[in-house]
XYZ file of C-alpha atoms in Angstrom:
692
model
C 82.228 178.071 108.367
C 85.669 178.001 109.565
C 84.019 177.143 112.990
C 82.264 174.098 112.015
C 85.852 173.105 110.289
C 87.881 173.406 112.747
C 84.312 171.948 115.367
C 84.751 168.715 112.585
C 88.804 168.617 113.043
C 88.222 168.758 117.454
C 85.669 165.288 116.446
C 87.974 163.970 114.160
C 90.554 163.744 116.391
C 88.434 162.713 119.774
C 87.119 160.147 117.913
C 91.160 159.072 116.817
C 91.709 158.939 120.202
C 88.916 156.203 121.515
C 89.881 153.769 118.415
C 93.493 153.681 119.774
C 92.129 153.136 123.019
C 90.024 150.414 121.814
C 92.824 148.887 120.090
C 95.429 149.210 122.851
C 92.844 147.359 125.477
C 91.333 144.944 122.804
C 95.076 144.036 122.727
C 95.533 143.433 126.319
C 92.585 141.320 127.087
C 94.274 139.059 123.862
C 97.778 139.220 126.290
C 96.278 138.556 129.482
C 92.414 138.010 128.966
C 91.105 138.489 132.540
C 91.184 141.535 132.288
C 88.108 143.055 132.402
C 86.919 146.025 130.403
C 87.402 149.707 132.157
C 83.568 151.291 132.225
C 85.480 154.789 131.210
C 85.354 153.323 127.427
C 81.936 152.987 125.643
C 82.080 149.758 123.761
C 82.836 149.456 119.677
C 79.976 150.304 117.491
C 80.135 149.817 114.204
C 80.146 153.846 112.615
C 77.215 154.310 110.197
C 77.153 157.166 106.881
C 74.077 158.481 107.881
C 71.051 158.023 105.148
C 73.706 157.157 102.736
C 74.365 153.881 104.939
C 72.255 152.839 103.196
C 72.257 148.889 101.272
C 71.386 149.145 98.267
C 69.071 146.224 97.090
C 70.052 144.898 93.579
C 67.877 142.557 91.668
C 70.968 139.602 90.175
C 69.317 138.252 88.038
C 69.493 141.186 85.612
C 72.811 142.421 86.367
C 73.877 138.450 85.651
C 72.202 138.902 82.506
C 73.635 141.832 81.744
C 76.983 140.965 82.320
C 76.756 137.092 81.307
C 75.841 138.273 78.132
C 74.196 136.522 74.692
C 76.058 133.131 75.331
C 75.066 131.966 78.737
C 73.019 129.386 77.166
C 76.231 127.335 76.089
C 77.856 127.953 79.192
C 75.000 126.440 81.176
C 75.602 123.676 78.662
C 79.281 122.447 79.613
C 78.624 123.295 83.355
C 75.508 120.930 83.023
C 77.519 118.086 80.849
C 80.968 117.971 82.823
C 78.718 117.663 86.334
C 76.594 114.755 85.333
C 80.064 113.155 85.024
C 81.456 112.980 87.518
C 84.402 110.303 85.562
C 85.340 114.091 83.392
C 86.100 115.535 86.904
C 89.257 116.467 87.460
C 90.381 115.578 91.314
C 92.917 116.462 93.932
C 94.974 114.389 93.659
C 96.644 113.186 90.107
C 99.370 111.967 88.427
C 100.990 113.535 85.514
C 99.751 110.645 83.633
C 96.260 110.266 84.763
C 95.491 113.422 84.059
C 96.770 113.564 80.878
C 94.358 111.021 79.310
C 91.694 112.144 81.569
C 91.874 115.750 79.583
C 91.707 114.282 76.702
C 89.199 112.320 77.643
C 87.105 115.362 78.496
C 87.809 117.141 75.340
C 86.270 113.852 73.211
C 83.346 114.264 75.862
C 83.050 118.157 74.920
C 83.081 118.029 71.212
C 81.511 114.141 70.471
C 79.297 113.534 73.418
C 77.954 117.238 74.758
C 78.146 118.067 71.096
C 79.552 121.314 71.624
C 81.996 121.938 68.481
C 84.453 124.432 69.583
C 86.462 124.775 65.962
C 83.124 126.173 64.339
C 83.229 129.627 66.498
C 86.991 130.285 66.370
C 87.185 131.833 62.464
C 83.191 132.849 61.784
C 82.275 133.730 66.228
C 85.400 134.149 68.591
C 82.593 135.532 71.025
C 80.679 132.009 70.757
C 84.497 130.426 70.495
C 85.895 132.183 73.914
C 82.369 131.765 75.562
C 83.475 128.613 75.847
C 86.100 128.470 77.148
C 85.845 130.319 79.930
C 83.584 128.143 80.811
C 85.942 125.041 80.047
C 88.726 126.665 82.371
C 85.995 126.913 85.204
C 86.352 122.782 85.385
C 89.779 122.356 84.541
C 92.230 125.076 83.135
C 94.513 122.522 81.924
C 91.440 121.775 79.387
C 90.811 125.497 78.171
C 94.151 124.902 77.449
C 94.324 122.362 75.502
C 91.466 123.155 74.127
C 92.786 126.217 73.018
C 95.808 124.579 71.483
C 94.126 122.022 69.628
C 90.978 124.868 68.367
C 92.796 128.795 68.521
C 96.761 127.087 67.707
C 96.802 124.602 66.152
C 93.127 124.566 64.254
C 94.060 127.789 63.703
C 96.915 128.532 62.076
C 96.183 125.781 59.701
C 92.630 128.757 58.427
C 94.864 131.712 59.400
C 97.918 131.703 57.916
C 96.609 128.204 55.249
C 93.943 129.342 51.891
C 91.400 126.775 50.501
C 93.314 124.214 49.931
C 94.031 123.622 54.153
C 90.723 124.641 55.427
C 89.364 121.830 52.930
C 91.810 119.311 53.891
C 92.123 119.512 57.617
C 88.965 121.197 58.661
C 86.575 118.229 59.399
C 89.247 116.474 60.912
C 90.605 119.362 63.339
C 87.083 119.569 64.294
C 86.643 116.463 65.503
C 89.596 115.544 66.849
C 90.855 113.254 64.379
C 93.739 115.628 63.506
C 94.881 116.585 67.136
C 97.297 118.543 66.601
C 101.123 121.017 67.803
C 101.700 124.581 67.453
C 105.386 124.438 67.080
C 106.678 128.170 67.549
C 108.965 128.157 70.649
C 113.130 126.897 70.626
C 114.650 126.014 73.545
C 117.243 129.354 72.018
C 114.809 131.293 71.173
C 110.618 132.004 72.780
C 109.404 136.115 72.390
C 112.471 136.609 69.493
C 110.403 134.828 66.950
C 111.820 136.220 63.951
C 116.096 134.887 65.716
C 113.975 131.368 65.245
C 116.385 128.614 63.662
C 114.425 125.671 62.522
C 114.637 125.411 58.625
C 112.753 123.976 55.864
C 114.890 124.540 52.676
C 112.504 123.960 49.407
C 114.332 120.383 46.961
C 113.079 121.290 43.771
C 113.473 117.922 42.013
C 111.415 115.968 44.164
C 109.080 119.157 45.261
C 109.189 118.826 48.793
C 110.415 120.576 52.143
C 113.112 119.628 54.647
C 111.946 120.481 58.032
C 115.842 120.906 60.102
C 116.516 121.174 63.600
C 120.352 122.725 62.792
C 121.005 122.472 66.206
C 119.599 121.437 69.786
C 119.113 125.617 70.290
C 116.357 125.169 68.079
C 115.653 122.291 69.526
C 110.831 123.493 69.520
C 110.363 123.478 72.839
C 106.932 123.415 75.593
C 105.166 122.202 72.322
C 102.019 121.497 73.676
C 99.453 118.385 72.883
C 103.466 116.702 71.693
C 104.323 114.515 73.912
C 101.803 112.303 73.849
C 98.362 113.281 71.606
C 99.517 115.276 68.444
C 99.201 113.459 65.121
C 100.617 117.088 63.417
C 102.609 119.661 63.834
C 102.351 124.007 62.712
C 106.502 123.331 62.577
C 107.647 128.188 61.935
C 110.387 127.617 60.358
C 112.637 129.561 57.971
C 111.825 128.933 54.730
C 114.957 128.649 53.005
C 115.735 129.149 48.432
C 117.849 127.882 46.574
C 119.283 130.452 44.025
C 122.288 130.652 41.241
C 123.695 132.791 42.499
C 127.109 132.780 45.133
C 126.049 132.023 47.999
C 123.270 129.324 47.214
C 120.347 129.591 48.691
C 117.920 132.625 50.020
C 116.628 133.062 53.537
C 112.564 134.329 53.246
C 112.678 134.289 56.454
C 109.518 132.824 59.095
C 106.684 130.788 57.252
C 104.778 128.584 58.795
C 103.830 124.892 57.466
C 101.868 121.326 58.537
C 104.525 118.465 59.292
C 103.015 115.268 61.016
C 104.187 113.756 64.164
C 103.125 110.554 64.187
C 101.129 107.983 61.687
C 97.294 108.374 61.406
C 96.937 104.529 62.921
C 99.334 103.430 65.074
C 100.352 106.010 66.377
C 103.505 106.187 66.497
C 106.220 108.870 65.610
C 107.541 108.657 62.184
C 111.076 108.426 59.818
C 112.511 111.339 61.891
C 110.972 113.611 64.101
C 111.718 112.914 67.599
C 110.059 113.804 70.365
C 110.860 114.354 74.393
C 108.240 114.676 77.279
C 109.188 118.144 78.630
C 108.034 116.538 81.788
C 106.537 117.438 85.224
C 105.668 121.789 85.451
C 104.827 123.871 88.343
C 100.645 122.820 86.921
C 98.213 121.732 83.738
C 99.470 118.902 84.019
C 97.065 117.808 82.478
C 98.736 119.494 78.991
C 101.632 117.165 77.663
C 103.942 119.609 76.560
C 106.937 118.220 74.089
C 110.166 118.607 72.363
C 110.192 117.941 68.654
C 113.077 117.419 66.937
C 113.257 117.059 63.259
C 116.474 115.314 60.567
C 115.722 115.716 57.373
C 112.059 115.188 57.871
C 110.437 115.870 53.928
C 106.527 116.876 53.752
C 104.992 118.430 50.155
C 104.713 121.506 49.249
C 101.378 122.282 49.402
C 102.168 121.764 53.024
C 102.781 125.215 53.530
C 100.765 128.148 54.828
C 101.019 129.648 51.166
C 98.398 132.352 52.717
C 100.916 135.706 52.775
C 103.710 133.414 50.386
C 103.696 130.591 48.252
C 106.307 128.581 46.746
C 105.892 127.215 42.821
C 106.483 124.061 41.309
C 110.474 125.638 39.643
C 110.763 127.207 43.703
C 109.831 130.443 42.753
C 108.576 133.024 45.808
C 105.952 135.110 45.989
C 104.007 137.075 47.938
C 101.399 139.971 47.461
C 104.260 141.663 50.687
C 106.937 143.762 49.509
C 109.985 142.688 52.475
C 110.572 139.772 55.475
C 109.296 142.565 58.088
C 106.014 143.169 56.259
C 104.881 139.141 55.695
C 106.130 138.478 59.984
C 104.157 140.779 60.785
C 100.901 139.889 58.655
C 101.827 136.191 60.610
C 102.324 137.316 63.375
C 98.561 139.116 63.281
C 96.618 136.059 62.754
C 98.047 135.397 65.363
C 96.956 137.401 68.121
C 93.583 135.424 69.034
C 95.600 133.534 71.290
C 96.423 137.079 74.107
C 92.698 137.909 73.440
C 91.790 134.438 74.384
C 93.809 134.133 77.412
C 93.603 137.342 78.859
C 90.043 136.673 78.505
C 90.629 133.321 80.386
C 92.566 135.424 82.908
C 89.957 136.907 83.841
C 87.086 133.762 84.156
C 90.043 132.822 87.343
C 89.630 136.378 88.955
C 86.339 135.645 89.382
C 86.238 131.513 90.811
C 89.196 133.372 93.601
C 87.343 136.004 93.920
C 84.318 133.777 94.585
C 86.011 131.476 96.398
C 87.941 134.759 98.416
C 84.597 136.400 98.970
C 81.955 133.607 100.145
C 84.514 132.340 102.511
C 84.934 135.684 103.996
C 80.743 136.729 104.329
C 80.833 133.101 106.048
C 84.003 132.571 108.083
C 83.008 134.882 111.530
C 86.451 135.924 114.269
C 86.158 137.436 117.509
C 84.037 140.687 117.692
C 83.149 143.291 120.498
C 82.947 142.704 123.921
C 80.177 139.631 124.975
C 78.451 139.887 121.537
C 77.849 137.583 118.431
C 81.706 136.672 117.085
C 81.303 138.982 114.033
C 82.403 138.514 109.437
C 85.464 139.081 108.407
C 84.306 140.750 105.552
C 83.127 143.414 108.493
C 86.582 144.415 108.700
C 88.269 147.318 106.840
C 92.144 144.937 106.121
C 89.911 142.549 104.409
C 87.088 144.799 102.771
C 90.501 146.207 101.492
C 92.238 143.667 100.136
C 88.542 141.957 98.353
C 86.592 144.803 97.863
C 88.235 147.120 95.158
C 89.894 143.254 93.638
C 85.640 142.378 93.058
C 85.651 146.055 91.417
C 88.197 145.374 89.669
C 88.010 141.905 88.425
C 84.957 143.808 86.963
C 86.265 146.473 85.570
C 89.235 143.720 83.268
C 85.381 141.429 82.376
C 84.162 144.895 80.980
C 87.691 145.439 79.270
C 88.023 142.382 78.060
C 84.842 141.829 76.436
C 84.786 144.635 74.307
C 88.641 142.772 73.224
C 86.811 140.175 71.326
C 84.337 143.131 70.352
C 87.438 144.394 68.495
C 89.121 140.571 67.501
C 85.334 139.638 65.653
C 85.622 143.143 64.152
C 88.229 142.922 63.250
C 87.657 138.664 61.951
C 85.133 139.792 59.569
C 86.381 143.295 58.268
C 90.134 143.296 58.752
C 89.978 146.910 58.567
C 93.840 147.158 58.900
C 93.819 150.237 61.506
C 91.345 147.992 63.628
C 94.605 145.064 62.949
C 96.647 147.451 64.341
C 94.193 148.531 67.583
C 93.573 145.121 68.178
C 97.552 143.988 68.382
C 98.247 146.170 70.447
C 95.467 146.087 73.260
C 95.521 142.944 73.456
C 98.634 142.459 74.227
C 98.228 144.692 76.250
C 94.582 144.214 78.374
C 96.688 140.433 78.440
C 99.752 141.606 80.132
C 98.211 143.279 83.036
C 95.226 141.346 83.675
C 97.146 137.891 83.609
C 100.506 139.998 86.004
C 97.045 141.774 88.468
C 95.279 137.698 88.614
C 98.800 135.827 89.502
C 98.152 138.432 92.679
C 95.061 138.240 93.395
C 94.992 134.154 93.845
C 97.516 135.159 96.232
C 95.860 137.511 98.110
C 93.038 135.189 97.894
C 94.751 132.456 99.713
C 96.517 134.834 102.108
C 92.744 136.026 102.664
C 90.682 132.787 103.322
C 93.826 131.875 106.299
C 94.366 128.638 106.689
C 91.615 127.200 104.805
C 93.122 128.286 102.164
C 95.879 126.363 102.322
C 93.992 123.642 101.954
C 94.473 121.964 98.235
C 90.774 121.054 97.765
C 89.156 124.849 98.261
C 91.652 124.997 94.433
C 93.597 128.147 95.209
C 96.746 126.545 95.130
C 95.799 124.433 91.711
C 94.386 128.089 90.729
C 97.144 129.796 91.459
C 99.786 127.388 89.538
C 98.040 126.666 86.970
C 97.739 130.034 86.312
C 101.086 131.158 86.698
C 102.092 130.167 83.442
C 99.661 133.069 81.617
C 102.535 135.928 82.171
C 104.307 133.866 80.037
C 103.097 132.039 76.802
C 101.563 133.972 73.667
C 104.283 136.436 74.861
C 106.098 137.214 78.061
C 104.124 140.436 79.555
C 106.827 142.706 80.274
C 107.551 141.866 76.305
C 104.590 143.100 75.539
C 103.597 146.248 77.286
C 107.051 147.567 75.013
C 104.498 146.819 72.288
C 102.057 149.503 73.173
C 104.603 151.916 74.116
C 106.432 151.104 71.296
C 103.262 152.121 69.671
C 101.668 154.563 72.073
C 105.296 156.377 70.680
C 104.416 155.589 66.754
C 100.964 157.444 67.259
C 102.653 160.350 69.673
C 104.767 160.894 66.543
C 102.030 159.988 64.108
C 100.286 163.218 65.940
C 102.302 165.721 65.408
C 102.634 164.927 61.635
C 98.611 165.850 61.373
C 98.108 161.338 61.114
C 95.212 159.646 62.559
C 94.417 157.741 66.171
C 92.758 154.610 65.951
C 89.724 154.754 68.079
C 91.247 153.473 71.624
C 94.177 156.147 71.454
C 91.844 158.803 69.771
C 91.838 160.638 72.822
C 95.891 161.151 73.443
C 94.753 163.716 70.155
C 92.150 165.926 72.477
C 95.176 165.404 75.977
C 97.289 167.068 74.370
C 96.098 170.100 73.644
C 95.400 169.724 77.357
C 95.703 167.887 79.674
C 99.591 168.853 79.438
C 98.683 172.021 80.273
C 98.775 173.067 83.832
C 96.030 171.902 86.563
C 93.321 174.429 87.239
C 93.670 175.135 90.628
C 90.134 175.420 91.492
C 89.722 172.123 91.040
C 92.652 170.501 91.955
C 90.700 171.385 95.689
C 88.307 170.160 95.480
C 87.050 167.293 96.977
C 83.624 166.903 97.636
C 81.732 163.110 96.964
C 79.825 164.042 93.682
C 83.238 165.423 92.326
C 85.215 162.644 92.883
C 82.788 160.586 91.959
C 82.062 162.258 88.326
C 83.249 159.604 85.893
C 84.502 163.419 83.667
C 86.870 163.752 86.496
C 88.424 159.878 87.551
C 89.243 159.490 83.339
C 90.514 162.572 82.905
C 92.771 162.046 85.716
C 93.634 158.666 83.842
C 93.713 160.563 81.220
C 96.680 163.095 82.014
C 98.832 160.393 83.661
C 99.171 158.142 80.734
C 99.879 161.897 78.407
C 102.386 163.748 80.779
C 103.783 159.898 80.878
C 104.410 159.930 77.216
C 105.112 163.265 77.179
C 108.229 162.582 79.082
C 109.751 159.994 78.074
C 109.324 160.782 74.811
C 111.781 163.834 75.757
C 113.761 161.186 77.480
C 114.135 159.128 74.489
C 115.081 161.627 72.177
C 118.289 163.415 74.714
C 119.487 159.998 75.572
C 119.085 158.845 71.726
C 122.500 161.208 71.408
C 124.307 159.161 73.337
C 123.434 155.077 73.961
C 121.618 154.758 69.936
C 117.942 153.315 69.773
C 118.625 150.803 71.290
C 120.698 151.880 73.814
C 118.361 154.494 75.362
C 115.317 152.106 75.752
C 116.638 150.123 78.263
C 117.452 153.510 79.922
C 113.659 154.317 80.011
C 112.486 150.861 80.208
C 111.198 151.362 83.667
C 109.467 154.454 82.039
C 107.754 152.523 79.186
C 106.304 150.185 81.054
C 104.267 152.800 83.370
C 103.521 154.404 80.506
C 102.183 150.875 78.528
C 100.551 150.408 81.926
C 99.058 154.141 82.627
C 97.322 153.787 78.857
C 95.928 150.404 79.105
C 94.086 150.968 83.175
C 93.270 154.061 80.767
C 91.187 152.193 78.774
C 90.318 149.880 81.645
C 87.821 152.642 83.031
C 86.653 154.053 80.047
C 84.953 150.929 78.884
C 82.999 150.164 82.863
C 82.294 154.123 82.801
C 80.461 152.764 79.247
C 79.739 149.581 80.654
C 77.985 150.862 83.748
C 76.226 153.833 81.351
C 75.134 151.575 79.442
C 73.009 149.483 81.680
C 69.740 148.826 81.450
C 68.492 148.351 85.360
C 69.198 150.099 88.050
C 69.117 148.777 90.644
C 72.244 146.678 88.839
C 73.867 150.067 87.028
C 74.300 151.492 90.967
C 75.666 148.226 91.616
C 78.122 149.057 88.833
C 78.742 152.076 89.436
C 79.925 151.951 92.935
C 82.760 149.274 91.492
C 83.156 151.575 88.596
C 84.146 154.822 90.883
C 86.382 152.152 93.602
C 87.827 150.768 90.938
C 89.064 154.797 89.581
C 89.232 156.078 92.931
C 91.662 152.140 94.596
C 94.392 153.737 91.581
C 93.805 157.203 91.343
C 94.230 156.024 95.347
C 97.294 154.136 94.343
C 99.311 156.483 92.308
C 98.573 159.381 94.051
C 102.637 160.284 93.940
C 102.533 160.949 90.666
C 99.132 163.766 90.862
C 100.745 165.423 93.826
C 104.399 165.927 92.697
C 102.310 167.374 89.517
C 99.871 169.560 91.694
C 96.892 167.045 90.152
C 96.078 166.756 93.044
C 96.085 169.389 96.159
C 96.958 168.044 100.282
C 92.994 168.277 101.145
C 91.450 166.478 97.394
C 94.382 163.476 98.175
C 92.631 162.939 101.410
C 89.139 163.090 100.541
C 90.574 160.139 98.291
C 91.828 158.332 100.130
C 88.172 158.462 102.985
C 86.321 157.528 99.654
C 87.923 155.182 98.452
C 87.373 153.227 102.208
C 83.874 154.149 102.441
C 82.637 152.908 98.781
C 85.201 149.828 99.685
C 82.850 149.753 102.822
C 79.170 150.497 100.845
C 81.159 147.464 98.215
C 80.575 145.050 100.579
C 77.126 145.442 101.435
C 76.345 144.079 97.989
C 79.496 141.488 97.561
C 76.991 138.936 97.758
C 74.725 139.739 95.081
C 78.177 141.177 92.714
C 79.792 138.359 93.409
C 76.750 135.907 92.736
C 75.275 137.549 89.753
C 78.944 135.795 88.275
C 76.448 133.482 88.065
C 79.457 130.231 89.017
C 77.650 127.606 90.932
C 79.515 125.716 94.093
C 79.878 122.537 91.290
C 81.585 125.241 88.655
C 84.166 127.185 92.218
C 84.839 123.098 93.458
C 85.452 125.001 96.871
C 84.676 123.691 100.386
C 85.489 127.064 102.133
C 82.560 129.006 99.617
C 80.013 126.581 99.161
C 76.148 129.262 99.391
C 75.012 126.391 101.506
C 76.385 124.773 104.586
C 79.273 124.748 103.696
C 81.084 123.928 106.964
C 79.722 120.465 107.143
C 80.656 120.562 103.116
C 84.324 120.952 104.794
C 84.184 118.264 106.940
C 82.983 115.811 104.814
C 86.308 116.073 102.532
C 88.954 115.462 105.714
C 86.273 112.379 106.019
C 84.232 113.532 109.422
């Protein structure tokens, strides 16, 4: 055995020497092309990996059907509608004002001509609604966001925070776009800290009205989508102020939501007391008309209070089924979690488009190759595989994770189960933050992977990157959302030791605290066989072990620092540790859902392709954080090296089925709209764009 190992090491060293010599030779040829290669060096050939290098045959139709699920028909209907309407397709060069009008016409076309009514699914079939949003966003991301503002935010606030009277009055107008609206939460001085909003809604018992006021410039509603041009109504979040008979004279009941008309229904002129300014040209999403709103003693009927969680009677008496301001605030924000769910899901859609463009281009583009032989596809280079194959695997991982999130959200909307509400709140915060951050970075990697051609606006990376960038900020700043996940993990950690129950997503912590925190098995830390490393149990155990260690350590650190710094100071001292903990937990959830999706795939060939991608995702993440595993002796040096080698091999194997994997997204040429990614005659398409 020892002799064989020594021979293997010698062979490896000899192979490394040959590779180094070839690289020096190739560099010399670039510097002095006249040099002829020395005959002693064999030609570079693609290394085969014996029987296991055989290309996997994948049933693309079966994989696509499994990926796209039950709502692919309505997505196809959307693609076909916009493909048949050149006048509703967004050109590369378009002014801000023209883009806004086009975006509104695109939405009107979807609803009034194609007959697709997204609002009808917001509450009753969220899975279908998010499928529509993914398809619409692939046509133009501004259109996806504008649709979300109209239906998820403005419409969603009315049906989720209001009662039957509001639904009866506003539903049809929101649905058919007669009642275009805004979601006026963010202020100039307050974004993430919603409880700190300063706009006021003071009840006037003599006239049975609320008076909406912007008390100072910092309270101006800012970045409000649909406000600058098209909105007729706004859901305004303001502090509810009630008159009292004590020495204070008034009582602040906390932030509530109110329906405030901002433009005349017939003339579309701004209503008295409402001031609207345009936020102007943005980095991206310029088809969405963001504006700023100031209110100067704007009066609205008492019935315009969205009163599901708190109401005011004719005589000014306040009633609520929830006892405290914090409880009411939590319930209000809990009903708005659909926006985060939608952004996480939409971000995966953007990732699919960018990965498809970059990978199709990389399969087509050829550069260099062995002397006197044809040039090779740039996706055959290990460096290009390293950029794009883990990304492709991650795209699949995030797809299944966000599908799971949408399913849990749909279940929550039907059951209103308290534990499920808490679970979805934390999971949506984590996935929205994690996925949008990843996609933002991936867009730059894809652009770079396509070289100079990736810099052409027609190939979409610039617009995708600019439009998607804000996904990291709206519906909750990503850093703030990760802190919410970490806080929830610490809460579950505390409950575990007090005998509390854990919701489904967090249930692994119960076992991990008892099992994974024990000393690593000295035998298994050295196992390096492929079967072991590709075993889902090893992969998931590794992810869970890391999360459990981080959780235990940060809990101890917080307890230590809180004695001298107080709660806020201790949290700030441990903040980076907390963010790492939250990301680790979300990665664990993502992997668990990916493993489950592989297990449930009915087609053997599709299942094999998904298993390759899942293994690559898991081992790539372990390798990226190998220092953590080495520091606690969870992985021995020989095992770490084996993980790295297997990750490279899996990247090569995924490359062999990359076409099938991206084709399964079923993004036709008119959806990707990037000439360099056209599946037939791409270069001809590209040269036509520039006028040849």
